[in-house]
Short mmCIF file of C-alpha atoms in Angstrom, two decimals:
data_model
loop_
_atom_site.label_atom_id
_atom_site.label_comp_id
_atom_site.label_asym_id
_atom_site.label_seq_id
_atom_site.Cartn_x
_atom_site.Cartn_y
_atom_site.Cartn_z
CA MET A 1 -0.17 -0.51 -0.02
CA ASN A 2 2.46 3.25 -0.67
CA LYS A 3 1.04 5.83 1.07
CA ARG A 4 -1.19 8.41 -0.59
CA ALA A 5 -3.17 5.18 0.14
CA ALA A 6 -2.55 4.58 4.28
CA GLY A 7 -3.30 8.68 4.53
CA LYS A 8 -5.89 8.76 2.61
CA LYS A 9 -7.65 5.45 4.59
CA ILE A 10 -6.22 7.08 8.46
CA SER A 11 -8.37 10.01 7.24
CA ASP A 12 -11.85 8.01 6.25
CA LYS A 13 -11.09 6.55 9.85
CA GLY A 14 -10.65 9.42 11.62
CA LYS A 15 -14.18 11.02 9.78
CA LEU A 16 -15.98 7.77 10.43
CA ILE A 17 -14.86 8.15 13.73
CA LYS A 18 -15.71 12.46 14.14
CA ASP A 19 -19.55 11.02 12.42
CA ILE A 20 -19.82 8.68 15.25
CA VAL A 21 -19.37 9.99 18.32
CA ARG A 22 -21.16 13.15 16.41
CA GLY A 23 -24.24 10.98 16.43
CA LEU A 24 -23.47 9.75 19.72
CA THR A 25 -23.71 13.66 20.84
CA TYR A 26 -26.75 14.53 18.75
CA PHE A 27 -28.59 11.00 20.12
CA VAL A 28 -27.34 12.44 23.62
CA MET A 29 -29.49 15.96 23.34
CA ILE A 30 -32.04 14.96 21.16
CA SER A 31 -33.51 12.16 24.62
CA VAL A 32 -31.85 14.82 27.30
CA PHE A 33 -34.58 17.06 26.09
CA LEU A 34 -37.18 14.72 25.02
CA LEU A 35 -37.41 13.11 28.81
CA ASP A 36 -37.01 17.04 29.82
CA ILE A 37 -40.28 17.81 27.47
CA TYR A 38 -41.99 14.75 29.44
CA SER A 39 -40.29 15.32 32.88
CA LEU A 40 -42.35 18.78 32.24
CA ILE A 41 -45.68 17.54 30.96
CA LEU A 42 -45.56 14.70 34.51
CA CYS A 43 -44.47 17.97 36.08
CA ASN A 44 -47.94 20.14 34.94
CA LYS A 45 -50.02 17.02 35.78
CA TYR A 46 -48.70 16.72 39.12
CA GLU A 47 -48.89 19.94 39.90
CA LYS A 48 -52.89 20.24 39.82
CA GLU A 49 -53.36 18.23 43.01
CA TYR A 50 -52.71 20.79 44.50
CA SER A 51 -54.89 23.49 44.19
CA PHE A 52 -53.18 26.99 45.28
CA SER A 53 -55.02 29.77 46.80
CA VAL A 54 -53.68 33.64 47.26
CA GLU A 55 -52.22 34.32 50.88
CA THR A 56 -53.37 36.70 52.85
CA PHE A 57 -51.68 35.98 56.63
CA ASP A 58 -55.36 35.40 57.78
CA TYR A 59 -53.89 32.44 59.52
CA LYS A 60 -57.03 30.45 58.41
CA ASN A 61 -55.93 26.66 58.23
CA GLY A 62 -53.25 26.99 61.02
CA ASP A 63 -50.56 29.72 62.40
CA ASP A 64 -47.57 26.14 61.45
CA ARG A 65 -46.27 27.35 59.06
CA ILE A 66 -42.53 27.29 56.59
CA HIS A 67 -42.24 30.32 54.57
CA PHE A 68 -40.62 29.92 51.36
CA LEU A 69 -39.02 33.86 50.43
CA ASN A 70 -38.90 34.79 47.05
CA THR A 71 -35.06 35.39 46.90
CA ALA A 72 -34.07 34.31 43.18
CA ASN A 73 -31.88 31.82 43.28
CA SER A 74 -30.55 31.65 47.16
CA ASP A 75 -32.51 30.32 50.25
CA CYS A 76 -34.24 32.08 52.56
CA MET A 77 -37.36 30.70 54.63
CA LEU A 78 -38.57 31.14 57.96
CA ILE A 79 -40.95 28.90 60.56
CA GLU A 80 -43.22 30.50 61.93
CA SER A 81 -45.36 28.28 64.38
CA ASN A 82 -48.33 29.35 67.45
CA GLY A 83 -46.36 32.31 67.91
CA HIS A 84 -42.29 31.08 67.72
CA PHE A 85 -40.31 32.14 64.42
CA ALA A 86 -36.93 30.62 63.18
CA LEU A 87 -34.86 31.71 60.18
CA VAL A 88 -33.38 29.47 57.70
CA ASP A 89 -30.88 30.66 56.11
CA SER A 90 -31.19 34.35 54.96
CA GLY A 91 -30.92 34.71 50.97
CA GLU A 92 -27.78 36.38 48.62
CA GLY A 93 -27.49 40.19 49.89
CA ASN A 94 -26.14 42.44 47.78
CA SER A 95 -22.06 42.93 48.14
CA ASP A 96 -21.37 39.05 46.84
CA PRO A 97 -17.64 38.86 46.65
CA ARG A 98 -18.04 35.53 43.68
CA ARG A 99 -19.47 39.44 41.24
CA LYS A 100 -16.83 42.40 40.07
CA ILE A 101 -20.45 43.77 39.37
CA GLU A 102 -22.55 45.46 41.64
CA TYR A 103 -26.15 42.39 42.78
CA ARG A 104 -29.16 43.67 43.75
CA GLY A 105 -29.08 41.72 46.79
CA PHE A 106 -32.65 40.48 48.48
CA CYS A 107 -31.43 42.77 51.73
CA ASP A 108 -34.80 45.27 52.02
CA ASP A 109 -37.01 41.84 50.97
CA VAL A 110 -35.70 40.34 53.47
CA ILE A 111 -36.48 42.28 56.96
CA ASN A 112 -39.64 43.90 55.16
CA TYR A 113 -41.28 40.48 55.22
CA ILE A 114 -39.86 38.87 58.85
CA LYS A 115 -41.01 42.14 60.21
CA LYS A 116 -44.50 41.70 58.81
CA VAL A 117 -44.85 38.05 59.72
CA ALA A 118 -42.82 38.36 62.98
CA THR A 119 -43.39 41.55 65.21
CA GLY A 120 -45.18 41.78 68.26
CA GLN A 121 -47.33 43.60 70.29
CA ASP A 122 -43.91 45.67 71.36
CA GLY A 123 -43.37 46.60 67.85
CA LYS A 124 -40.71 44.44 66.71
CA ALA A 125 -39.60 41.32 65.11
CA HIS A 126 -38.68 37.72 67.48
CA LEU A 127 -36.67 34.85 66.25
CA ASP A 128 -36.14 32.62 68.32
CA PHE A 129 -33.22 31.48 66.07
CA ILE A 130 -31.25 31.91 63.59
CA LEU A 131 -29.37 29.35 60.99
CA GLY A 132 -27.29 29.49 58.20
CA THR A 133 -26.94 25.61 57.26
CA HIS A 134 -23.53 26.66 55.63
CA CYS A 135 -21.08 29.36 54.61
CA HIS A 136 -21.99 30.98 50.77
CA TYR A 137 -23.06 33.49 50.17
CA ASP A 138 -26.71 33.01 48.53
CA HIS A 139 -27.72 31.21 51.69
CA TYR A 140 -25.75 33.58 53.74
CA GLY A 141 -25.69 37.02 52.06
CA ASN A 142 -28.04 39.18 54.40
CA PHE A 143 -27.82 38.21 57.09
CA GLU A 144 -24.71 41.10 58.73
CA ASP A 145 -28.05 43.55 58.54
CA ILE A 146 -30.48 42.00 59.54
CA ILE A 147 -28.93 40.90 63.19
CA LYS A 148 -27.57 43.95 62.71
CA ASN A 149 -31.42 45.58 62.42
CA ASP A 150 -33.20 47.01 65.95
CA ASP A 151 -36.31 46.04 64.82
CA ILE A 152 -35.17 42.27 64.32
CA VAL A 153 -34.62 40.27 68.08
CA ILE A 154 -32.80 36.76 67.82
CA LYS A 155 -32.20 35.01 71.10
CA LYS A 156 -29.68 32.60 69.45
CA ALA A 157 -27.41 31.62 66.46
CA TYR A 158 -26.89 27.96 64.88
CA PHE A 159 -23.78 28.80 62.87
CA LYS A 160 -21.36 26.24 62.56
CA GLU A 161 -17.90 27.51 63.28
CA TYR A 162 -16.40 28.15 59.22
CA ASP A 163 -13.75 25.10 58.61
CA PRO A 164 -11.52 26.28 55.31
CA ASN A 165 -10.81 22.19 55.54
CA VAL A 166 -13.67 21.20 53.76
CA GLY A 167 -14.34 23.35 51.24
CA THR A 168 -12.16 24.42 48.06
CA ASP A 169 -9.46 27.13 47.98
CA LEU A 170 -11.86 29.20 45.44
CA GLU A 171 -14.10 29.12 48.48
CA SER A 172 -12.01 30.24 51.13
CA ASN A 173 -10.36 32.41 49.75
CA GLY A 174 -11.68 34.34 46.53
CA TRP A 175 -15.62 33.98 47.05
CA GLY A 176 -15.23 35.10 50.74
CA ASN A 177 -16.07 33.01 52.95
CA ILE A 178 -13.88 33.21 55.36
CA GLN A 179 -14.77 37.55 55.56
CA THR A 180 -18.56 37.04 55.58
CA TYR A 181 -18.34 34.31 57.94
CA ASN A 182 -16.33 36.58 60.19
CA ARG A 183 -18.03 39.56 59.40
CA ILE A 184 -21.42 37.71 60.60
CA ILE A 185 -20.14 36.06 63.88
CA ASP A 186 -18.69 39.85 64.35
CA ALA A 187 -22.19 40.86 64.61
CA LEU A 188 -24.63 38.41 66.12
CA LYS A 189 -20.68 39.77 68.91
CA GLU A 190 -21.36 43.06 69.02
CA LYS A 191 -25.86 42.14 69.88
CA GLY A 192 -25.09 40.13 71.82
CA ILE A 193 -26.82 37.41 70.38
CA PRO A 194 -25.55 34.21 71.85
CA VAL A 195 -24.14 32.31 69.11
CA THR A 196 -24.61 27.79 69.63
CA ALA A 197 -21.24 26.78 66.87
CA ASN A 198 -21.37 22.77 68.30
CA LEU A 199 -25.91 21.23 66.34
CA PRO A 200 -28.03 20.06 68.28
CA ASP A 201 -28.22 16.80 67.03
CA LYS A 202 -31.19 15.50 68.93
CA GLU A 203 -35.09 16.98 68.04
CA PHE A 204 -36.04 19.56 70.01
CA LEU A 205 -39.66 21.05 69.58
CA PHE A 206 -40.62 24.43 68.66
CA GLY A 207 -44.14 25.05 68.71
CA ASP A 208 -45.86 22.06 67.27
CA PHE A 209 -43.18 21.01 65.17
CA SER A 210 -40.23 18.65 66.07
CA VAL A 211 -36.93 19.83 64.53
CA ARG A 212 -33.42 18.01 64.19
CA PHE A 213 -30.79 19.35 62.27
CA ILE A 214 -29.08 16.72 60.11
CA ASN A 215 -25.40 17.22 59.75
CA THR A 216 -24.09 19.15 62.81
CA VAL A 217 -20.27 18.01 62.50
CA ASN A 218 -18.26 18.70 59.27
CA SER A 219 -17.31 14.29 59.47
CA GLU A 220 -13.54 13.52 58.05
CA GLU A 221 -14.52 12.06 54.94
CA LEU A 222 -16.64 15.31 54.03
CA MET A 223 -12.78 17.01 53.83
CA GLY A 224 -12.10 18.56 50.45
CA LYS A 225 -15.82 18.20 49.52
CA GLY A 226 -16.74 21.71 48.72
CA GLU A 227 -18.14 24.09 51.04
CA ASN A 228 -21.90 22.58 50.72
CA ALA A 229 -20.62 19.47 51.68
CA SER A 230 -21.12 21.32 55.32
CA SER A 231 -24.59 22.29 54.56
CA VAL A 232 -27.54 21.49 58.06
CA GLY A 233 -30.28 20.13 57.18
CA VAL A 234 -33.46 21.51 58.83
CA LEU A 235 -36.37 18.68 59.59
CA LEU A 236 -39.66 19.65 60.19
CA LYS A 237 -42.59 17.19 62.52
CA LYS A 238 -45.76 18.40 62.97
CA GLY A 239 -48.51 14.91 63.45
CA GLU A 240 -47.87 12.94 60.18
CA ARG A 241 -46.40 15.85 57.99
CA THR A 242 -42.15 15.23 56.82
CA ALA A 243 -40.99 17.85 55.33
CA PHE A 244 -37.29 18.27 55.12
CA LEU A 245 -35.20 21.74 53.96
CA ALA A 246 -32.15 19.92 52.20
CA ALA A 247 -30.00 23.19 52.34
CA ASP A 248 -27.73 21.91 49.63
CA PHE A 249 -26.92 18.34 49.69
CA THR A 250 -26.13 16.71 46.86
CA ALA A 251 -24.99 13.65 45.69
CA LYS A 252 -21.19 15.19 45.00
CA SER A 253 -20.46 16.28 48.45
CA GLY A 254 -21.80 12.59 49.40
CA LEU A 255 -24.29 13.81 51.86
CA GLU A 256 -26.92 12.30 49.41
CA LYS A 257 -25.38 8.69 50.58
CA LYS A 258 -24.71 9.66 54.18
CA TYR A 259 -28.32 10.79 55.63
CA GLY A 260 -30.47 9.99 52.86
CA ASP A 261 -31.43 7.07 54.87
CA GLU A 262 -32.16 9.15 58.39
CA ILE A 263 -34.35 11.47 56.64
CA GLY A 264 -36.13 8.75 55.12
CA HIS A 265 -40.14 9.57 54.38
CA VAL A 266 -41.77 13.05 53.70
CA ASP A 267 -44.36 14.56 52.22
CA LEU A 268 -42.88 18.38 51.30
CA LEU A 269 -38.67 18.48 50.37
CA LYS A 270 -37.42 21.79 49.75
CA ILE A 271 -34.55 20.62 46.34
CA GLY A 272 -30.97 20.54 47.17
CA HIS A 273 -28.46 23.24 45.58
CA HIS A 274 -31.71 24.93 44.15
CA GLY A 275 -32.06 22.51 41.58
CA TYR A 276 -28.76 21.90 39.90
CA PHE A 277 -26.93 18.88 38.28
CA GLY A 278 -26.04 16.40 40.98
CA SER A 279 -28.34 17.58 43.33
CA SER A 280 -31.63 15.02 44.23
CA SER A 281 -30.43 11.79 43.03
CA ARG A 282 -32.47 8.56 42.15
CA SER A 283 -31.52 6.56 45.28
CA PHE A 284 -31.88 9.20 46.98
CA ILE A 285 -35.80 10.76 46.02
CA ASN A 286 -37.04 7.98 46.41
CA LYS A 287 -36.22 7.29 49.49
CA LEU A 288 -37.17 10.73 50.17
CA THR A 289 -40.33 9.88 48.04
CA PRO A 290 -41.21 13.30 48.70
CA LYS A 291 -45.07 14.50 46.80
CA ILE A 292 -44.81 18.14 47.51
CA ALA A 293 -41.27 19.91 46.37
CA ILE A 294 -40.39 22.74 45.94
CA VAL A 295 -36.90 25.08 44.52
CA THR A 296 -34.97 27.75 45.21
CA ASN A 297 -35.14 28.82 42.10
CA TYR A 298 -37.20 29.84 38.46
CA LEU A 299 -38.48 26.42 37.24
CA GLY A 300 -36.24 26.49 34.06
CA LYS A 301 -33.84 26.40 36.03
CA ILE A 302 -33.67 22.97 37.33
CA TYR A 303 -31.83 20.65 35.56
CA PRO A 304 -33.46 18.16 33.36
CA ASN A 305 -32.81 14.42 36.02
CA VAL A 306 -33.44 16.65 39.25
CA LYS A 307 -37.32 17.15 37.43
CA TRP A 308 -36.77 13.77 36.34
CA ASN A 309 -35.68 11.98 39.02
CA LEU A 310 -38.11 13.87 41.17
CA THR A 311 -40.81 14.04 38.42
CA VAL A 312 -40.69 9.97 36.77
CA GLU A 313 -39.05 8.41 40.17
CA ALA A 314 -41.23 9.89 43.51
CA LYS A 315 -44.27 11.26 41.21
CA ALA A 316 -43.70 15.06 42.64
CA SER A 317 -44.79 18.52 42.32
CA ILE A 318 -42.37 20.63 41.43
CA TYR A 319 -43.06 24.24 43.02
CA SER A 320 -40.40 27.92 42.29
CA CYS A 321 -40.82 30.48 45.29
CA VAL A 322 -39.16 33.04 41.70
CA ASN A 323 -42.54 31.62 39.70
CA ARG A 324 -44.88 32.28 42.13
CA ASP A 325 -43.76 35.21 44.56
CA GLY A 326 -42.88 33.32 47.92
CA ILE A 327 -44.71 29.83 48.75
CA VAL A 328 -46.24 28.73 52.13
CA ALA A 329 -46.62 25.89 52.65
CA THR A 330 -49.07 24.96 55.93
CA PHE A 331 -48.85 22.01 58.39
CA THR A 332 -52.85 21.96 59.06
CA ASP A 333 -54.43 19.82 62.09
CA GLY A 334 -55.64 17.46 60.78
CA ASN A 335 -52.49 16.39 59.24
CA GLU A 336 -52.37 19.12 55.25
CA ILE A 337 -50.15 20.93 53.80
CA ILE A 338 -52.37 23.24 52.64
CA LEU A 339 -49.72 25.74 50.44
CA THR A 340 -50.30 29.15 49.49
CA ASP A 341 -48.58 31.76 47.58
CA HIS A 342 -48.39 35.55 46.53
CA SER A 343 -48.81 35.39 43.50
CA MET A 344 -52.05 38.12 41.49
#
């Protein structure tokens, strides 16, 4: 075989390989697109199982509630029971160190909401405790301003001590995690608010809810997995109904595998890590089997695998805090979960 023929044969072989790779890529892309469309159809179908009404704050369904605030793709939840309030995460602030341009945060929105819902007869809003699930700015961003606000009284603060060994150098330095954490702790000390770094791992009562924190200790096996591996989940129970606020639990961090069996079945799931890729794995969702899934993000930003696992595996209804401008889940004395929103 001459050199020209050999060269042509190699060229043809290379072209064949490229065609195969291109064909497989197209097949995967089309398959993902079709599966996403199917999961959206199922999502629309299951959504009809729960009829929303506009939130009027008249407490006709009771006062045991979880308020999922609209802070775009960031977390902020206000737990309410029998006149007691607790804040889990604070939403995105106005000065995210990861962004080079000024970012419109949700500080005023969160503070105004807390004052609207949790203000007592003395004219001040009272929070039994605040909890920072992990030191990412989209969860911690507004805490400093909330703490410093003189119209908000905080009895206790739960914050794990920041451990840079859990996250990456980029998270600790480039993302400003350490600086954000230190500002919050300094603000708490300035106000004389007790800070508990050793989070309780036993169930405790909060009004009519029983509460349990999940992943209270940064174990050796999670070191270097990223700050999401520090995430503290919150398990809430009232009567026969259970909710799990999954913070940024992901399969990648190892938290889903580590705690899936311990969490067990829940009726309502705050989707972990805003519905991004690597969260809500099939095995995790099959252990939790939620019927209501609430995402702190836009519906369109939820990854196809997350929608698939929730709709196909768990047959869950998925609702977005952003698309509905916040969601309130009321746990009634009759073991129902009633959903309301702020959309008109």
